[in-house]
Amino acid sequence: MTTQQLVSEIKKKKSFLCIGLDVDLNKIPQYLLKEEDPIFAFNKAIIDATHHLCVAYKPNTAFYEAYGLKGWRALEKTINYINEKHPEIFTIADAKRGDIGNTSTMYAKAFFDDLAFDSVTVAPYMGKDSVEPFLAFENKHTILLALTSNQGAFDFQTKEVDGKELYKQVLETSKNWTNSHNLMYVVGATKTEFLSEIRTIIPESFLLVPGVGAQGGNLEDVCEHGMNENIGLLINSSRGIIYASNDTNFAKSAAEKAKELQKSMEIILNKKSQG
């Protein structure tokens, strides 16, 4: 999927919502455990109920890898279902990969070729030659961890190196990598005070913003400081939507929560369009 196709979908749905499909078998409705594939059954119900309200889905691969082969098969079935039924939706493999040379190429092939995701999250710590193999895939996007929403982000990401915070150096350096136009960046919703400065470094890039809702991030603040001319934001909500209920009506409850966020986004987009 191209960036322009994503922008078009955002304008069409009046939504820049990304729903995280982080399936924990201890949290899903217990009756689903009787299904042959409870993970996929849960995801399918969520997707069927929310696809018209969001523009992206983001499975965190750890929640599938933890269940071994059956979890990986459930991930494959989930992405295949999205691509078949809703090809207009942007898909994100939240895998946080990153290694040098051929290893990164193999990671990229796993998510881009085999599973056919549109994008994958990548850690930048090992530098250029760990990221460029992902960027080599045409019309695929690499979402670089820049400034994350967790408390531990302050351990390294905001430390000054030669008078400049490390996350800023990551942003600036990455702009010079081959095919950097395929880069997006993770910036946590709990770090809104940094967004204005981030936008001076990467004014045109899309930002994947986790942390709205359960982690305390504020949608209006994120949009005020992070939105650009092409919207440029994917706001992720995982637990706040998919675990809105653990009863038989869980999918309907998820849709209601997604609708709340979508309506708030629509109001913001309408204000933006009116100048």
Tab-separated table of C-alpha atoms in Angstrom:
chain	number	residue	atom	x	y	z
A	1	MET	CA	0.000	0.000	0.000
A	2	THR	CA	1.313	3.444	-0.898
A	3	THR	CA	1.235	6.373	1.490
A	4	GLN	CA	-1.237	8.167	-0.768
A	5	GLN	CA	-3.609	5.189	-0.661
A	6	LEU	CA	-3.452	5.305	3.129
A	7	VAL	CA	-4.186	9.038	3.144
A	8	SER	CA	-7.136	8.485	0.813
A	9	GLU	CA	-8.550	5.832	3.117
A	10	ILE	CA	-8.207	8.138	6.119
A	11	LYS	CA	-10.157	10.859	4.330
A	12	LYS	CA	-12.783	8.398	3.141
A	13	LYS	CA	-13.439	6.871	6.565
A	14	LYS	CA	-12.774	10.074	8.494
A	15	SER	CA	-10.601	7.981	10.740
A	16	PHE	CA	-6.914	7.474	11.437
A	17	LEU	CA	-7.547	4.714	13.947
A	18	CYS	CA	-5.288	1.674	14.181
A	19	ILE	CA	-6.575	-1.258	16.231
A	20	GLY	CA	-4.025	-3.450	17.952
A	21	LEU	CA	-4.855	-7.150	17.771
A	22	ASP	CA	-2.959	-8.299	20.871
A	23	VAL	CA	-4.748	-11.524	21.754
A	24	ASP	CA	-4.308	-12.901	25.258
A	25	LEU	CA	-6.215	-16.161	25.769
A	26	ASN	CA	-6.621	-15.262	29.444
A	27	LYS	CA	-8.595	-12.136	28.518
A	28	ILE	CA	-10.829	-13.207	25.644
A	29	PRO	CA	-14.360	-14.525	26.301
A	30	GLN	CA	-13.984	-18.007	27.705
A	31	TYR	CA	-16.545	-19.582	25.390
A	32	LEU	CA	-14.182	-18.900	22.479
A	33	LEU	CA	-11.682	-21.357	23.935
A	34	LYS	CA	-13.937	-24.131	22.632
A	35	GLU	CA	-13.247	-22.988	19.068
A	36	GLU	CA	-10.714	-24.858	16.941
A	37	ASP	CA	-8.696	-21.623	16.672
A	38	PRO	CA	-9.800	-19.261	19.459
A	39	ILE	CA	-7.245	-16.585	18.552
A	40	PHE	CA	-8.482	-16.304	14.979
A	41	ALA	CA	-12.117	-16.578	16.064
A	42	PHE	CA	-11.589	-13.591	18.375
A	43	ASN	CA	-9.749	-11.571	15.725
A	44	LYS	CA	-12.309	-12.332	13.035
A	45	ALA	CA	-15.131	-11.105	15.255
A	46	ILE	CA	-13.232	-7.898	16.092
A	47	ILE	CA	-12.383	-7.270	12.423
A	48	ASP	CA	-15.952	-7.918	11.261
A	49	ALA	CA	-17.251	-5.450	13.846
A	50	THR	CA	-14.676	-2.641	13.411
A	51	HIS	CA	-13.265	-2.663	9.866
A	52	HIS	CA	-15.410	0.298	8.791
A	53	LEU	CA	-14.129	2.402	11.689
A	54	CYS	CA	-10.366	1.979	11.344
A	55	VAL	CA	-7.716	2.278	8.650
A	56	ALA	CA	-5.136	-0.100	10.140
A	57	TYR	CA	-4.752	-3.267	12.193
A	58	LYS	CA	-1.618	-3.990	14.203
A	59	PRO	CA	-1.064	-7.490	15.549
A	60	ASN	CA	1.798	-7.570	18.058
A	61	THR	CA	3.592	-10.747	17.032
A	62	ALA	CA	4.604	-11.636	20.606
A	63	PHE	CA	0.977	-12.438	21.389
A	64	TYR	CA	1.059	-15.060	18.631
A	65	GLU	CA	4.599	-16.376	19.001
A	66	ALA	CA	3.852	-17.128	22.646
A	67	TYR	CA	1.457	-19.891	21.526
A	68	GLY	CA	3.944	-21.597	19.210
A	69	LEU	CA	2.863	-22.970	15.855
A	70	LYS	CA	-0.854	-22.573	16.564
A	71	GLY	CA	-0.284	-18.907	17.361
A	72	TRP	CA	1.707	-18.340	14.186
A	73	ARG	CA	-1.010	-20.054	12.145
A	74	ALA	CA	-3.602	-17.804	13.788
A	75	LEU	CA	-1.534	-14.757	12.804
A	76	GLU	CA	-1.306	-16.018	9.228
A	77	LYS	CA	-5.058	-16.629	9.094
A	78	THR	CA	-5.709	-13.183	10.546
A	79	ILE	CA	-3.581	-11.286	8.036
A	80	ASN	CA	-4.942	-13.380	5.163
A	81	TYR	CA	-8.495	-12.585	6.280
A	82	ILE	CA	-7.790	-8.837	6.412
A	83	ASN	CA	-6.046	-8.838	3.035
A	84	GLU	CA	-8.823	-10.848	1.408
A	85	LYS	CA	-11.862	-9.149	2.926
A	86	HIS	CA	-10.524	-5.628	3.515
A	87	PRO	CA	-7.509	-4.993	1.251
A	88	GLU	CA	-7.925	-1.250	1.749
A	89	ILE	CA	-6.806	-1.568	5.380
A	90	PHE	CA	-3.158	-0.915	6.247
A	91	THR	CA	-1.549	-3.776	8.163
A	92	ILE	CA	1.281	-3.491	10.659
A	93	ALA	CA	3.370	-6.368	11.973
A	94	ASP	CA	4.389	-5.072	15.377
A	95	ALA	CA	7.485	-7.255	15.569
A	96	LYS	CA	10.218	-4.769	16.572
A	97	ARG	CA	12.816	-6.622	14.545
A	98	GLY	CA	16.261	-5.367	13.576
A	99	ASP	CA	19.500	-7.175	12.788
A	100	ILE	CA	22.310	-6.751	10.299
A	101	GLY	CA	22.443	-7.658	6.621
A	102	ASN	CA	20.914	-10.914	5.484
A	103	THR	CA	19.163	-11.460	8.818
A	104	SER	CA	17.103	-8.294	8.380
A	105	THR	CA	16.405	-9.301	4.787
A	106	MET	CA	14.992	-12.604	6.039
A	107	TYR	CA	12.877	-10.843	8.651
A	108	ALA	CA	11.572	-8.524	5.931
A	109	LYS	CA	10.753	-11.441	3.636
A	110	ALA	CA	8.886	-13.172	6.465
A	111	PHE	CA	6.577	-10.226	7.055
A	112	PHE	CA	6.398	-8.620	3.615
A	113	ASP	CA	6.518	-11.609	1.255
A	114	ASP	CA	5.237	-14.586	3.236
A	115	LEU	CA	2.660	-12.890	5.467
A	116	ALA	CA	2.024	-9.930	3.112
A	117	PHE	CA	1.953	-7.212	5.770
A	118	ASP	CA	2.132	-3.614	4.554
A	119	SER	CA	4.591	-2.627	7.261
A	120	VAL	CA	6.711	-3.834	10.161
A	121	THR	CA	8.095	-2.123	13.261
A	122	VAL	CA	11.884	-2.088	13.481
A	123	ALA	CA	14.333	-1.153	16.245
A	124	PRO	CA	17.065	1.265	15.062
A	125	TYR	CA	19.742	0.475	17.659
A	126	MET	CA	21.979	-1.459	15.232
A	127	GLY	CA	21.873	1.319	12.667
A	128	LYS	CA	21.675	1.743	8.910
A	129	ASP	CA	22.578	-1.755	7.750
A	130	SER	CA	19.948	-3.261	10.032
A	131	VAL	CA	17.144	-1.090	8.614
A	132	GLU	CA	17.872	-0.621	4.917
A	133	PRO	CA	17.058	-4.273	4.047
A	134	PHE	CA	13.469	-3.558	5.147
A	135	LEU	CA	13.380	-0.296	3.188
A	136	ALA	CA	14.329	-2.102	-0.023
A	137	PHE	CA	10.804	-3.549	-0.415
A	138	GLU	CA	8.695	-1.443	-2.764
A	139	ASN	CA	5.415	-0.058	-1.382
A	140	LYS	CA	6.200	-1.559	2.018
A	141	HIS	CA	6.793	0.576	5.081
A	142	THR	CA	9.319	0.337	7.888
A	143	ILE	CA	8.091	1.855	11.137
A	144	LEU	CA	11.133	2.882	13.155
A	145	LEU	CA	11.007	3.091	16.937
A	146	ALA	CA	11.792	6.727	17.694
A	147	LEU	CA	10.311	7.826	21.024
A	148	THR	CA	8.247	5.135	22.687
A	149	SER	CA	5.443	5.458	25.233
A	150	ASN	CA	6.949	3.347	28.018
A	151	GLN	CA	8.703	4.772	31.086
A	152	GLY	CA	11.965	3.088	30.102
A	153	ALA	CA	12.141	5.324	27.033
A	154	PHE	CA	13.959	7.811	29.260
A	155	ASP	CA	16.768	5.308	29.899
A	156	PHE	CA	18.286	5.918	26.469
A	157	GLN	CA	16.027	7.679	23.967
A	158	THR	CA	16.073	11.129	25.588
A	159	LYS	CA	19.704	11.046	26.747
A	160	GLU	CA	21.903	13.673	25.174
A	161	VAL	CA	24.800	12.547	22.987
A	162	ASP	CA	27.037	15.380	21.770
A	163	GLY	CA	24.434	17.880	22.906
A	164	LYS	CA	21.435	16.310	21.181
A	165	GLU	CA	18.860	13.777	22.403
A	166	LEU	CA	19.388	10.308	20.983
A	167	TYR	CA	15.885	10.026	19.501
A	168	LYS	CA	16.496	13.220	17.514
A	169	GLN	CA	19.704	11.766	16.159
A	170	VAL	CA	17.796	8.630	15.124
A	171	LEU	CA	15.230	10.769	13.267
A	172	GLU	CA	17.796	12.932	11.516
A	173	THR	CA	20.175	10.112	10.598
A	174	SER	CA	17.422	7.857	9.253
A	175	LYS	CA	16.359	10.516	6.735
A	176	ASN	CA	19.613	9.868	4.854
A	177	TRP	CA	19.151	6.108	4.496
A	178	THR	CA	18.348	4.546	1.126
A	179	ASN	CA	14.587	4.545	0.436
A	180	SER	CA	13.916	6.607	3.560
A	181	HIS	CA	10.633	7.681	1.928
A	182	ASN	CA	9.361	4.262	3.103
A	183	LEU	CA	9.946	5.174	6.751
A	184	MET	CA	7.301	5.823	9.365
A	185	TYR	CA	8.047	6.343	13.052
A	186	VAL	CA	6.712	5.226	16.430
A	187	VAL	CA	6.102	8.130	18.801
A	188	GLY	CA	4.206	7.442	22.008
A	189	ALA	CA	1.056	9.380	22.841
A	190	THR	CA	2.433	9.953	26.336
A	191	LYS	CA	5.240	12.047	24.802
A	192	THR	CA	3.120	14.833	23.274
A	193	GLU	CA	5.452	17.527	24.614
A	194	PHE	CA	8.078	16.238	22.145
A	195	LEU	CA	5.823	16.100	19.087
A	196	SER	CA	6.278	19.673	17.878
A	197	GLU	CA	10.053	19.289	17.782
A	198	ILE	CA	9.722	15.889	16.125
A	199	ARG	CA	7.619	17.460	13.394
A	200	THR	CA	10.363	20.004	12.664
A	201	ILE	CA	12.684	17.072	11.890
A	202	ILE	CA	10.255	14.818	10.002
A	203	PRO	CA	7.411	17.091	8.876
A	204	GLU	CA	6.002	14.772	6.212
A	205	SER	CA	6.367	11.294	7.719
A	206	PHE	CA	3.580	9.196	9.199
A	207	LEU	CA	3.722	8.599	12.934
A	208	LEU	CA	2.346	5.474	14.584
A	209	VAL	CA	1.169	6.665	17.982
A	210	PRO	CA	0.437	4.083	20.686
A	211	GLY	CA	-0.634	4.980	24.194
A	212	VAL	CA	-3.985	6.733	23.653
A	213	GLY	CA	-6.504	5.433	26.169
A	214	ALA	CA	-5.196	2.721	28.480
A	215	GLN	CA	-1.745	4.327	28.789
A	216	GLY	CA	-3.113	7.818	29.334
A	217	GLY	CA	-2.342	9.558	26.047
A	218	ASN	CA	-4.690	12.335	24.889
A	219	LEU	CA	-5.972	12.287	21.302
A	220	GLU	CA	-6.523	16.046	20.972
A	221	ASP	CA	-3.021	16.854	22.252
A	222	VAL	CA	-1.435	14.365	19.873
A	223	CYS	CA	-3.314	15.833	16.907
A	224	GLU	CA	-2.576	19.430	17.866
A	225	HIS	CA	1.174	18.844	17.892
A	226	GLY	CA	1.578	15.887	15.540
A	227	MET	CA	-0.844	16.237	12.629
A	228	ASN	CA	0.528	17.423	9.281
A	229	GLU	CA	-0.975	18.352	5.904
A	230	ASN	CA	-1.593	14.682	5.033
A	231	ILE	CA	-2.852	13.915	8.564
A	232	GLY	CA	0.318	11.880	9.123
A	233	LEU	CA	-0.948	9.996	12.169
A	234	LEU	CA	-2.058	6.475	12.954
A	235	ILE	CA	-3.453	6.409	16.470
A	236	ASN	CA	-3.310	2.929	17.953
A	237	SER	CA	-5.637	1.535	20.579
A	238	SER	CA	-5.417	-2.092	21.619
A	239	ARG	CA	-6.729	-3.070	25.050
A	240	GLY	CA	-9.179	-0.181	25.224
A	241	ILE	CA	-11.034	-1.549	22.202
A	242	ILE	CA	-10.577	-5.302	21.933
A	243	TYR	CA	-11.128	-5.952	25.652
A	244	ALA	CA	-14.024	-3.556	26.120
A	245	SER	CA	-16.026	-6.633	27.157
A	246	ASN	CA	-15.259	-10.305	27.732
A	247	ASP	CA	-18.882	-11.356	27.352
A	248	THR	CA	-20.668	-12.714	24.289
A	249	ASN	CA	-21.194	-9.121	23.104
A	250	PHE	CA	-17.431	-8.418	23.068
A	251	ALA	CA	-17.306	-7.542	19.347
A	252	LYS	CA	-20.192	-5.103	19.643
A	253	SER	CA	-18.548	-3.475	22.659
A	254	ALA	CA	-15.274	-3.211	20.748
A	255	ALA	CA	-17.108	-1.519	17.880
A	256	GLU	CA	-18.683	0.967	20.271
A	257	LYS	CA	-15.284	1.920	21.693
A	258	ALA	CA	-13.813	2.174	18.193
A	259	LYS	CA	-16.742	4.339	17.148
A	260	GLU	CA	-16.088	6.736	20.025
A	261	LEU	CA	-12.520	7.251	18.856
A	262	GLN	CA	-13.526	7.467	15.203
A	263	LYS	CA	-16.116	10.166	15.943
A	264	SER	CA	-13.532	12.174	17.859
A	265	MET	CA	-11.189	11.836	14.886
A	266	GLU	CA	-13.931	12.919	12.501
A	267	ILE	CA	-14.478	16.097	14.520
A	268	ILE	CA	-10.733	16.839	14.415
A	269	LEU	CA	-10.548	16.196	10.661
A	270	ASN	CA	-13.588	18.385	9.991
A	271	LYS	CA	-12.008	21.242	11.946
A	272	LYS	CA	-8.796	20.782	9.985
A	273	SER	CA	-10.602	20.862	6.637
A	274	GLN	CA	-12.345	24.087	7.645
A	275	GLY	CA	-9.005	25.715	8.331
